[in-house]
Coordinates of C-alpha atoms and ligand atoms in Angstrom, one line a residue:
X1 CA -12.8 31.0 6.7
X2 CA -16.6 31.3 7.8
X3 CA -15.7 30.3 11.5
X4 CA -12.5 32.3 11.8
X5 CA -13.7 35.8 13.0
X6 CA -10.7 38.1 11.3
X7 CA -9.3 41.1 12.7
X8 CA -9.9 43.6 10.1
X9 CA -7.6 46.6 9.1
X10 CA -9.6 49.4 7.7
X11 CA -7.4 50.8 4.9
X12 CA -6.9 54.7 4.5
X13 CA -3.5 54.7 1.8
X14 CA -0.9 54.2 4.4
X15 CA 2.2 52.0 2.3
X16 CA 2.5 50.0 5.5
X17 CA -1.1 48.4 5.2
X18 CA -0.1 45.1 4.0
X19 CA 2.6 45.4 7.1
X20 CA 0.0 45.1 9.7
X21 CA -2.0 42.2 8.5
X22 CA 1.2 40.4 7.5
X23 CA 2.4 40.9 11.5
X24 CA -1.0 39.7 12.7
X25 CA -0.9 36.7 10.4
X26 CA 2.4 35.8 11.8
X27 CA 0.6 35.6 14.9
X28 CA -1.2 32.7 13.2
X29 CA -4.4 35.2 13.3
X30 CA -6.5 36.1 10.6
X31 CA -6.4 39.7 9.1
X32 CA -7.5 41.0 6.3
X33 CA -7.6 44.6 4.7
X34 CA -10.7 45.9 3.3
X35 CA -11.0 49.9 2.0
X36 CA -12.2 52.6 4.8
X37 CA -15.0 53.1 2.7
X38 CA -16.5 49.6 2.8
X39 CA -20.2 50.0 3.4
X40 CA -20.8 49.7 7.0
X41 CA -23.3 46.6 6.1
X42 CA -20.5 45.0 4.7
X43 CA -17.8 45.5 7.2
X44 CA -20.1 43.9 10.3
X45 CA -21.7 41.1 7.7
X46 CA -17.7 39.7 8.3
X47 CA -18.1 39.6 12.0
X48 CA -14.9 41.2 12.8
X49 CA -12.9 40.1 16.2
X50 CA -11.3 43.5 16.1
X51 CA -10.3 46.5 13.7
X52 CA -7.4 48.3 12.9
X53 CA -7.6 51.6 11.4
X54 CA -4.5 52.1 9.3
X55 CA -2.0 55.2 8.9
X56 CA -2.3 57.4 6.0
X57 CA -1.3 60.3 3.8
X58 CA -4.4 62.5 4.5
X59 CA -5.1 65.3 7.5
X60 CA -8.6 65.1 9.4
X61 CA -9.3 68.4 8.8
X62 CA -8.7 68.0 4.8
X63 CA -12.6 67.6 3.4
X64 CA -11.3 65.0 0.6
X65 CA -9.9 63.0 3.7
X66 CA -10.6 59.2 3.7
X67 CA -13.0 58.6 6.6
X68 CA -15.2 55.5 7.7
X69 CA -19.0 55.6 8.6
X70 CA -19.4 56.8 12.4
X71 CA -20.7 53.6 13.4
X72 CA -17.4 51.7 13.3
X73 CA -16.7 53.2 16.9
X74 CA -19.8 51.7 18.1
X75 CA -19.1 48.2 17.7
X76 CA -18.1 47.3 20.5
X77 CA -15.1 44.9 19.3
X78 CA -11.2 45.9 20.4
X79 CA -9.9 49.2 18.0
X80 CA -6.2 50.2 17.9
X81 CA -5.6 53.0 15.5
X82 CA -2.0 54.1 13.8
X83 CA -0.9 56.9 12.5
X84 CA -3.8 59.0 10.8
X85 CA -5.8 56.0 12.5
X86 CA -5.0 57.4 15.5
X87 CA -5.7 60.8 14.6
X88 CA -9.3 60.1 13.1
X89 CA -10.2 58.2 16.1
X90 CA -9.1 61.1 18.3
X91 CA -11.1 63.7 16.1
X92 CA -14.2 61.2 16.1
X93 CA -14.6 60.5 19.7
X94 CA -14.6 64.3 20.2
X95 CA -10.5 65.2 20.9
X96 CA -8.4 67.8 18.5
X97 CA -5.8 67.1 15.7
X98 CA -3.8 70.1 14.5
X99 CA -0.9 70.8 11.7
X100 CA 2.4 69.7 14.0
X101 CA 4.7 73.1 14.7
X102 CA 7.4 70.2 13.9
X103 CA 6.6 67.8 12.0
X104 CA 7.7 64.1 12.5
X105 CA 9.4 62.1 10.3
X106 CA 11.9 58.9 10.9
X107 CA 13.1 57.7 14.5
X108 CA 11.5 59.3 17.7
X109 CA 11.6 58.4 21.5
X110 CA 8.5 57.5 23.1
X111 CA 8.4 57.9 27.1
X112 CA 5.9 55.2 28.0
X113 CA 3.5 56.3 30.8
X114 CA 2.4 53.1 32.5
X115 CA -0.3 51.3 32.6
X116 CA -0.6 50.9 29.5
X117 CA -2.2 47.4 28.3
X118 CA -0.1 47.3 25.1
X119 CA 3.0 48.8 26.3
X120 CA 3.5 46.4 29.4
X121 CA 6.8 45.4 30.0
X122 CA 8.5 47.1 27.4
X123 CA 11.5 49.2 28.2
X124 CA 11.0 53.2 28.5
X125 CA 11.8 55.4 26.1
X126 CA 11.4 53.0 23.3
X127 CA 12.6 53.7 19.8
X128 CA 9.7 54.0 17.4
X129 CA 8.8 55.5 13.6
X130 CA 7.4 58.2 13.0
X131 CA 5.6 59.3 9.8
X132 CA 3.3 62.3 10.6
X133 CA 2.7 65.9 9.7
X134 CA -0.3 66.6 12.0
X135 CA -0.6 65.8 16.2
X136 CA -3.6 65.0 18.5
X137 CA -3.7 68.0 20.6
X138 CA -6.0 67.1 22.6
X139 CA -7.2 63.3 23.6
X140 CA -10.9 62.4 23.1
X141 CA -13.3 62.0 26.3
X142 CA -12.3 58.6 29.0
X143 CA -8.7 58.7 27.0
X144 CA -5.5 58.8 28.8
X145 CA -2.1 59.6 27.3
X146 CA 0.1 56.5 27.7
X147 CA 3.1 57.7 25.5
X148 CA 4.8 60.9 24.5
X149 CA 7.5 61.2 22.2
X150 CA 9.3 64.9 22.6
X151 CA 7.1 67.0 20.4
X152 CA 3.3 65.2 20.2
X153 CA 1.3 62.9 22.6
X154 CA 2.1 59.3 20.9
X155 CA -0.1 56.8 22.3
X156 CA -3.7 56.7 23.9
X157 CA -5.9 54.7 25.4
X158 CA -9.8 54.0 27.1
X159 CA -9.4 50.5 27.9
X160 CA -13.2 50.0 29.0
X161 CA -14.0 51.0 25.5
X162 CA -11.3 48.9 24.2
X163 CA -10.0 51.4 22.3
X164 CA -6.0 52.3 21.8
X165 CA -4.2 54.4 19.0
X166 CA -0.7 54.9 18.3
X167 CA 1.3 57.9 16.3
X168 CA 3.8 56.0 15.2
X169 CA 4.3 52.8 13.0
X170 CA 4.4 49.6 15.0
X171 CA 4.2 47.4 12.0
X172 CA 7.6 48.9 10.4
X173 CA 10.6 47.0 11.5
X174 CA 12.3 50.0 12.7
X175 CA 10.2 50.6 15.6
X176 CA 11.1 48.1 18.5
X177 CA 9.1 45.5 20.2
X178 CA 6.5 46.9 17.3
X179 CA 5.2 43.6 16.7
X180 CA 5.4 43.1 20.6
X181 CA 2.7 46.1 20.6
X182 CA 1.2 44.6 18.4
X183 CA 0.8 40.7 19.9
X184 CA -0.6 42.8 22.9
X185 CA -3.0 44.4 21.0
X186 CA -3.9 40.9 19.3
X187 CA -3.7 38.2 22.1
X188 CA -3.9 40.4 25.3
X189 CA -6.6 42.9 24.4
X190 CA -8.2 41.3 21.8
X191 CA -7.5 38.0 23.1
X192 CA -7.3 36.7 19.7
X193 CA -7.2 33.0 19.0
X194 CA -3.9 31.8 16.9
X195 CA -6.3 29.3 14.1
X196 CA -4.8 30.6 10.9
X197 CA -2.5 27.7 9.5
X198 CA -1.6 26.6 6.2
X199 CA -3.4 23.3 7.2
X200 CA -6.8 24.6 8.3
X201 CA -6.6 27.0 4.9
X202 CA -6.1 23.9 2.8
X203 CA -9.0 22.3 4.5
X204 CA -11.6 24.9 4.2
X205 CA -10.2 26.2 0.8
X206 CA -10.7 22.8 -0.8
X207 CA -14.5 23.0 0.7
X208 CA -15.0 26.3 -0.4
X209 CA -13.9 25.1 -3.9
X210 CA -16.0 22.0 -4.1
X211 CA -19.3 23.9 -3.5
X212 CA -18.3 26.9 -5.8
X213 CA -17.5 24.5 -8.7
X214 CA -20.0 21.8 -8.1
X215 CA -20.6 19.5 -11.3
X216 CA -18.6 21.6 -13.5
X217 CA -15.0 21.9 -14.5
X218 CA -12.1 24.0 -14.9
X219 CA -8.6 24.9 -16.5
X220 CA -5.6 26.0 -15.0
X221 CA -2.5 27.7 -16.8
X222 CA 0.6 26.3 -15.3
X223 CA 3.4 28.7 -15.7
X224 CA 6.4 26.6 -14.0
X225 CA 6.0 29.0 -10.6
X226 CA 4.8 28.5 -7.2
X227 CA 1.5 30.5 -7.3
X228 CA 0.0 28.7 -10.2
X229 CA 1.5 24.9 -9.1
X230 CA -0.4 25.4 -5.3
X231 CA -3.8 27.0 -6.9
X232 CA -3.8 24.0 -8.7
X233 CA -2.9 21.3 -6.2
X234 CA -5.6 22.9 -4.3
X235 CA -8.0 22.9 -6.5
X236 CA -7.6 19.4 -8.2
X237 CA -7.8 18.7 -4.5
X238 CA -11.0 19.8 -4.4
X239 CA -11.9 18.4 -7.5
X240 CA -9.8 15.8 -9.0
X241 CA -9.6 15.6 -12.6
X242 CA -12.2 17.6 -13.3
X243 CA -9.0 19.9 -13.6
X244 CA -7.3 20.3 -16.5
X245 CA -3.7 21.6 -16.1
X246 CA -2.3 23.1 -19.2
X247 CA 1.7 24.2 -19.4
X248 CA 2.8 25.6 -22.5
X249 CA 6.6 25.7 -23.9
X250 CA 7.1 28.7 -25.4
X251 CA 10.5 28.0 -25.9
X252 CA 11.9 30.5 -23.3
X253 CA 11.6 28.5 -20.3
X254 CA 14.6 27.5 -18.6
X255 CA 17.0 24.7 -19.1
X256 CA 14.6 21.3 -18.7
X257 CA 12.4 23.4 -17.1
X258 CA 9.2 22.0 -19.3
X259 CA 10.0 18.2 -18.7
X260 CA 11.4 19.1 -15.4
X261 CA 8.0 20.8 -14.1
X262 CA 5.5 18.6 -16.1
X263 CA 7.0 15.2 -14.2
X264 CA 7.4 17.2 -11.1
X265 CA 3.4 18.4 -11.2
X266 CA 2.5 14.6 -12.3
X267 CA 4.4 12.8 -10.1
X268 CA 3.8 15.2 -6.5
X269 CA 0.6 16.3 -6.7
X270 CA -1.0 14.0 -9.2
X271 CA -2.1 17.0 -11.5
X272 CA -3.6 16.7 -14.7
X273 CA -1.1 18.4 -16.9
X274 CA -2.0 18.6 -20.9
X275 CA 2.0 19.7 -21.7
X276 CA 2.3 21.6 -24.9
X277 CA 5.2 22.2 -26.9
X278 CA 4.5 25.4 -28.5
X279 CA 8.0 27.0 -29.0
X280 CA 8.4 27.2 -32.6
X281 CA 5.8 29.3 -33.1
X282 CA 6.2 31.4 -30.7
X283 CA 10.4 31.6 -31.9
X284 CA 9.2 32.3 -35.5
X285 CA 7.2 35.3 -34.2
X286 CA 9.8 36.6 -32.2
X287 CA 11.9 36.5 -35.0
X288 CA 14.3 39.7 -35.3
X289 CA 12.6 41.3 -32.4
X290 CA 14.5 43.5 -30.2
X291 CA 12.3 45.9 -28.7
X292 CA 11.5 44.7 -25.1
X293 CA 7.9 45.6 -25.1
X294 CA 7.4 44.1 -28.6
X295 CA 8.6 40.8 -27.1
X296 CA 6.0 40.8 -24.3
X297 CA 3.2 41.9 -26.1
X298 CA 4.0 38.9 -28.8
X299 CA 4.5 36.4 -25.8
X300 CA 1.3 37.5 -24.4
X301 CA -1.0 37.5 -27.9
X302 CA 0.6 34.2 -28.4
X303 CA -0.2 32.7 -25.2
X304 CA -3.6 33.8 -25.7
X305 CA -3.7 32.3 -29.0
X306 CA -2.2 28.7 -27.6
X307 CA -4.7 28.9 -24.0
X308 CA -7.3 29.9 -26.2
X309 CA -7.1 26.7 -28.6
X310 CA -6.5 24.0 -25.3
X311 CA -9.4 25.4 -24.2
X312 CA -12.1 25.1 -26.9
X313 CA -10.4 21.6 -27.9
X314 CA -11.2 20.7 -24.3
X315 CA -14.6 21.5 -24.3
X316 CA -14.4 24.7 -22.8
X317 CA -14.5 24.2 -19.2
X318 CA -16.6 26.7 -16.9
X319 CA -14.0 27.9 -14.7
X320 CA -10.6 29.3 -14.7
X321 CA -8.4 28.6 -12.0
X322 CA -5.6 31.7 -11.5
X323 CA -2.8 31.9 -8.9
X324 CA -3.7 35.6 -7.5
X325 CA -2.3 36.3 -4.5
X326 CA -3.2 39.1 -1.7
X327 CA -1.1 41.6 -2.9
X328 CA -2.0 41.6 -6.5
X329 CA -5.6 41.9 -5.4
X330 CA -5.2 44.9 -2.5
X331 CA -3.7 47.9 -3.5
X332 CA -2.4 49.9 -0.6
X333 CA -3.9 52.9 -1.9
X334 CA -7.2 51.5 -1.8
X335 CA -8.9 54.8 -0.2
X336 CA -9.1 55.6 -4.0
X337 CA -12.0 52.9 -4.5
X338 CA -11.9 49.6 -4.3
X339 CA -8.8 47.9 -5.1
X340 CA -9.4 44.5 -6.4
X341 CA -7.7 44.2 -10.1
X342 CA -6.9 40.7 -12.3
X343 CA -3.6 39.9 -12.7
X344 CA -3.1 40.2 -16.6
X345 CA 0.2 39.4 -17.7
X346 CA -0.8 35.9 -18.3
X347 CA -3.9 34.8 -20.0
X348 CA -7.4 36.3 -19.1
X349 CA -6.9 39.9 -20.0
X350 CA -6.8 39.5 -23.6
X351 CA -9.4 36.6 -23.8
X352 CA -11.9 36.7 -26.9
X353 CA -15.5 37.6 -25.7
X354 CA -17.1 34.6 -26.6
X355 CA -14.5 32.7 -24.1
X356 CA -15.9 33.4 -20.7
X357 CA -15.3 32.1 -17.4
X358 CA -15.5 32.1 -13.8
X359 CA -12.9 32.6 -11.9
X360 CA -11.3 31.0 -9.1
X361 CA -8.6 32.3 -7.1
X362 CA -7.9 30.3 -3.9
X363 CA -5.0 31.4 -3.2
X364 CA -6.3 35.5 -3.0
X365 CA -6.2 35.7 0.8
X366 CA -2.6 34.9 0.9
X367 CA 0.8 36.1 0.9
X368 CA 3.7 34.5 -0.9
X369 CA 5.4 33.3 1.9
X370 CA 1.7 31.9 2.9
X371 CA 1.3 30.1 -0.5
X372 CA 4.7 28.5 -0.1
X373 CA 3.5 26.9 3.5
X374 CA 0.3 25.9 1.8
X375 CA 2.2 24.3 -0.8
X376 CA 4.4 22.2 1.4
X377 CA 0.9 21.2 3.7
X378 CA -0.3 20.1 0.2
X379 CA 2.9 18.0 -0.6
X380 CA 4.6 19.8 -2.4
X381 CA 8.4 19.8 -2.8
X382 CA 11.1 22.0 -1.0
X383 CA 12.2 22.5 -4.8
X384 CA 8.9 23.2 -5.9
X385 CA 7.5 25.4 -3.4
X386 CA 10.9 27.1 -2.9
X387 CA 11.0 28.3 -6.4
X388 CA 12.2 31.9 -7.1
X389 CA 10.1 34.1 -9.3
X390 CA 10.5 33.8 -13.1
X391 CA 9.1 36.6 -15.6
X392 CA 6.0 35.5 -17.7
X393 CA 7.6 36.3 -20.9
X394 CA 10.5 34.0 -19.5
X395 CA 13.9 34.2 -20.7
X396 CA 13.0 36.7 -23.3
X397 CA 13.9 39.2 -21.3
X398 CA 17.0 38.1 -20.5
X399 CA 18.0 37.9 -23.8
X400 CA 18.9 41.8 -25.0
X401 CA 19.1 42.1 -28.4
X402 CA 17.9 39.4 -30.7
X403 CA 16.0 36.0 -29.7
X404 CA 17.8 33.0 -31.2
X405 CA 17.7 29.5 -30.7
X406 CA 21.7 29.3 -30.1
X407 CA 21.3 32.6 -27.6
X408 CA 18.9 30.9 -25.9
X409 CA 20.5 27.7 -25.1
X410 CA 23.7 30.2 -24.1
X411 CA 21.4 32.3 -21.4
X412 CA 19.9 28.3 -20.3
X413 CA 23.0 26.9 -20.0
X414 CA 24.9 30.1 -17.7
X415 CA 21.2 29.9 -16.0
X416 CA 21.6 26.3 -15.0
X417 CA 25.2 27.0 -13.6
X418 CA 24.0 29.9 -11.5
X419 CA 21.5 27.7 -10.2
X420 CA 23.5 25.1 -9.4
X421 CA 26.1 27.5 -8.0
X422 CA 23.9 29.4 -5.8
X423 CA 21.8 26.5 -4.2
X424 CA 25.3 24.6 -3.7
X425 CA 26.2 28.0 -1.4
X426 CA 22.8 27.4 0.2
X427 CA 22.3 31.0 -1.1
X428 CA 18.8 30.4 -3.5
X429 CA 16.4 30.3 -0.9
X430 CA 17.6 34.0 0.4
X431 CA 17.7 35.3 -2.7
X432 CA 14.5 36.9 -4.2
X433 CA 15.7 35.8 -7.6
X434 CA 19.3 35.3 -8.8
X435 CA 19.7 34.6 -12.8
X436 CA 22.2 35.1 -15.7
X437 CA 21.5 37.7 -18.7
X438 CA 22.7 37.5 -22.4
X439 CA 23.9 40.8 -23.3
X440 CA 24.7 41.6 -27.2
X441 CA 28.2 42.5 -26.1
X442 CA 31.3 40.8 -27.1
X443 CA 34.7 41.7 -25.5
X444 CA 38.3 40.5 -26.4
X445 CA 39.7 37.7 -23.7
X446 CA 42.6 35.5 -23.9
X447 CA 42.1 31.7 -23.1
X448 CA 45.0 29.2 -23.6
X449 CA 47.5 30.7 -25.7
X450 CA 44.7 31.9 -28.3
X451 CA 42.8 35.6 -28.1
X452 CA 39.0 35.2 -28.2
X453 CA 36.2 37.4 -28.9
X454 CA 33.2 36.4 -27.6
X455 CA 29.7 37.5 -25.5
X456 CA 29.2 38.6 -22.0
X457 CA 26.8 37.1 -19.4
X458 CA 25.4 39.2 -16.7
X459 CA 24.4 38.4 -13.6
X460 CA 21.9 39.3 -11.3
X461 CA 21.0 38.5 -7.5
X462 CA 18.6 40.4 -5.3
X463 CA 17.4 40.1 -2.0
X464 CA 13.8 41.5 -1.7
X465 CA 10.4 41.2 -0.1
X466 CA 8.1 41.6 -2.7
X467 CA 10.1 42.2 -5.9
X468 CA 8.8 45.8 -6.0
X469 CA 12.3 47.4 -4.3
X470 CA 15.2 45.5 -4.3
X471 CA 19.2 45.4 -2.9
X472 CA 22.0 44.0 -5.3
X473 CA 22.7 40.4 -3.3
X474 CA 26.1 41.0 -1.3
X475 CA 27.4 37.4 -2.3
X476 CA 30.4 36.0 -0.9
X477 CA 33.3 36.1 -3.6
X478 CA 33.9 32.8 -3.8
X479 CA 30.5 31.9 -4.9
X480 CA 31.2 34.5 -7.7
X481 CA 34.1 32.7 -8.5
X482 CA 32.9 29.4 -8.9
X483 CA 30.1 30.7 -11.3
X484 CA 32.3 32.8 -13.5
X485 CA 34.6 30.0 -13.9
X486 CA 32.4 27.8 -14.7
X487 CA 30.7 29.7 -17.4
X488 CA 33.5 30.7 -18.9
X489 CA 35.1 27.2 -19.2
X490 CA 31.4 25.1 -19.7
X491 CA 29.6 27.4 -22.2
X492 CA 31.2 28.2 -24.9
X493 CA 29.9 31.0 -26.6
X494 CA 31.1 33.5 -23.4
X495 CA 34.3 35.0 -22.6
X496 CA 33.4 37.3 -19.9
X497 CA 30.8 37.3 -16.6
X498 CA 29.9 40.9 -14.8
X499 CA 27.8 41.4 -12.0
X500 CA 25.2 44.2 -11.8
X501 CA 24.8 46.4 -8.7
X502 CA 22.1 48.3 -9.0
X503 CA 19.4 48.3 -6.2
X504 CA 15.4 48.8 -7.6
X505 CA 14.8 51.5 -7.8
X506 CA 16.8 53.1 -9.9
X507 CA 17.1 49.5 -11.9
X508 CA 14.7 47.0 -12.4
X509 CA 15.1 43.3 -11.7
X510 CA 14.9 42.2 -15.2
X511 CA 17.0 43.8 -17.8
X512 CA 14.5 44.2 -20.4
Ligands
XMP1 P1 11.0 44.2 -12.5 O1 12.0 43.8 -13.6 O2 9.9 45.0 -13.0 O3 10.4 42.9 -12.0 O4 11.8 44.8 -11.4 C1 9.6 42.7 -10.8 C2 9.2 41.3 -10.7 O5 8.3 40.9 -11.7 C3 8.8 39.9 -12.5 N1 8.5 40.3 -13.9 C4 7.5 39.8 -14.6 N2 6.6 38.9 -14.3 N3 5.6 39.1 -16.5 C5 5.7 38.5 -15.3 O6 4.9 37.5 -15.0 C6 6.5 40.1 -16.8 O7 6.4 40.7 -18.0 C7 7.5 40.5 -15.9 N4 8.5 41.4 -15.9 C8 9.1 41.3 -14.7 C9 10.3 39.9 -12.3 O8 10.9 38.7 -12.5 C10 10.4 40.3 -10.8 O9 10.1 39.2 -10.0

């Protein structure tokens, strides 16, 4: 992305960080978040187009506040700040913040007071949201107050300067036009370029990749998902078979799933996959398990164990490819140092010492939705690309109770019916995940003439953005129907089907 000049949002701890460079990047423009307290060096050595400074938890006045060096108000590039981004920039630049008599929080009105660059055209008074406990009081030097919402001045601006700041949240849904205020921002004031697209990433991605790896070679853990499959296209793009691919049965994958994603991979984007059928040893460890926690941590010393041997036996390549995306890498709370962590429920975290590599995460600047258009500019399929999350420890947790060979073909087999069911509705591709889960509960039914006793499946459909909250799917009750049916009359073992509707939080997605 050395070209692409990326409009950077300075993080102080706000939760709706990630929100404003995902609305920019809709714009097709580059953003990307970096901590407040980036050294200043660092920050200008990425040429920025424009910054954002982001809202935030902290007051001004509070001497453990996050802050960023002076000299980010002397760039000279387009600034808009938001929330305790605006109020930073107004204490900077020489106005007054104070402790609100009335504090804000949820919807407001803001009366627009024209002109105003990145308000024009939008109705007056507009409904935005609030999140603040202190007020600017007073606006900084060649500022004029361009909004006011009934108890604090809401919006200011010094166009020569280039420099805007809002109270309120214009990245939040809730506020409207917000990303309207925000394409001003991007393509009026900054006058922002839209060059971010799947299809330049690929291109520069695979370039950056090439010179990064040179004459060496890497491995690349296939878990069946969408993050790992694009990494790897991408890099085997880059590279060819110089990339080994290696995809592991554990036994708890889903129905066909191994064959299923090993032809798929093959066949669409010509990957070198070394398939492994490891699933009775990791069945034999898991054994008369129950504990939920005990079944991950064996999964995960397992895998270890299994990744470890492919790659010694393959001459131990230099790299390690791994599907990180943006979100595992920034942490909104970043003002707390900096953010960038490993993802380490699959293989590197518990790595022996003497197995070292580099790694290489192409896909770190993106966010899912991101990686899925990447995939289909790479060739991937609908199916592939459109796949909904599935756990690392697989259908382990989905099993409560006791991990058998019988339970798991049960759970596989209501699985594969949901599935069915729910594409058939054209429901899967709305759904953040939707799955069936064994539970250790038999219940007393009646089915021809003859009473049975037999297990219940449960299942579970949420709609979510990024699988940290969640809603309970409302789906239409004949959908319901046709699954419970089903299951009941195709797999054998179950006599019952329930349907959970619990939101995250309180619940999780998984059971276990
Ligand atoms: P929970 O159940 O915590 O799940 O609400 C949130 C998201 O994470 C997935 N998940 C896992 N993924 N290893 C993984 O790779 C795990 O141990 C694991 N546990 C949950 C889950 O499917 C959902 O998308």
């Amino acid at each position: 992305m050395e070209n692409i000049r990326p409009i950077i949002v300075l993080d102080f701890g706000s939760q709706y960080t990630q929100l404003i460079a995902r609305r920019i990047r809709e714009m097709h423009v580059y953003s990307v978040i970096v901590p407040c307290h980036l050294p200043f060096d660092d920050l200008a050595g990425m040429n920025p187009q424009a910054i954002i400074l982001s809202g935030g938890p902290s007051s001004v006045y509070d001497p453990a506040s996050p802050t960023c060096d002076d000299r980010v108000f002397q760039m000279k590039v387009p600034m808009l700040g938001i929330c305790y981004g605006f109020q930073l920039m107004a204490y900077k630049l020489g106005g007054k913040v104070e402790r609100a008599e009335r504090r804000e929080y949820g919807f407001a009105q803001l009366e627009i007071s024209p002109p105003s660059q990145i308000f024009s055209g939008l109705e007056s008074p507009l409904r935005v949201w609030n999140s603040h406990g202190d007020h600017v009081a007073e606006v900084p030097p060649g500022f004029r107050v361009t909004g006011r919402t009934e108890n604090a001045i809401s919006a200011i601006e010094n166009p020569e300067a280039g420099m805007y700041a809002v109270e309120f949240h214009p990245e939040v849904r809730h506020t409207a036009s917000g990303a309207e205020i925000l394409r001003r921002f991007v393509e009026g004031v900054c006058g922002a370029a839209p060059n971010w697209y799947p299809r330049s990433f690929v291109d520069e991605a695979v370039e950056r990749v090439r010179r990064e790896v040179g004459d060496e070679r890497a491995l690349c853990a296939l878990s069946g998902g969408v993050d790992s499959a694009v990494a790897a296209t991408l890099v085997s793009r880059a590279i060819g078979d110089r990339l080994l691919c290696v995809f592991v049965n554990n036994g708890l994958l889903r129905k066909n799933e191994f064959e299923e994603v090993t032809a798929a991979l093959r066949s669409q984007a010509h990957l070198n996959v070394r398939a492994v059928d490891r699933s009775e040893r990791f069945l034999t460890r898991l054994a008369g398990v129950v504990d939920p926690e005990r079944k991950r941590k064996i999964i995960g010393e397992e895998f270890i164990r299994v990744f470890e041997e492919e790659a010694r036996s393959s001459g131990h390549p230099a790299f390690l490819v791994q599907g990180t995306l943006y979100p595992d890498v920034i942490e909104s709370v970043s003002v707390k140092g900096p953010a960038a962590t490993i993802k380490s429920h699959h293989n590197v975290g518990g790595l022996p010492p003497d197995l070292k590599f580099r790694l290489l995460e192409p896909l770190r600047e993106l966010f899912k939705d991101e990686v899925r258009e990447v995939g289909r500019a790479l060739g991937l399929s609908e199916e592939m690309v459109g796949r909904q999350p599935f756990p690392g420890p697989g259908l382990a947790v989905r099993i409560l109770g006791e991990i058998t060979k019988e339970r798991i073909r049960v759970v596989q087999d209501a699985d594969a019916i949901v599935e069915q069911e729910i594409r058939g509705a054209g429901l899967y591709n709305e759904l953040w995940q939707s799955f069936a889960i064994l539970l250790p509960v038999s219940s007393v039914g009646v089915m021809g003439d003859a009473r049975t006793y037999a297990t219940t499946i449960a299942l579970r459909a949420v709609t979510s953005d990024d699988g940290m909250t969640a809603d309970w799917a409302k789906i239409p009750p004949a959908v319901f129907e046709r699954i419970s049916t089903r299951i009941v009359n195709e797999v054998r073992e179950v006599n019952r089907v329930v349907y959970d509707i619990t939101s995250k939080p309180p619940g999780t997605i998984e059971w276990e």
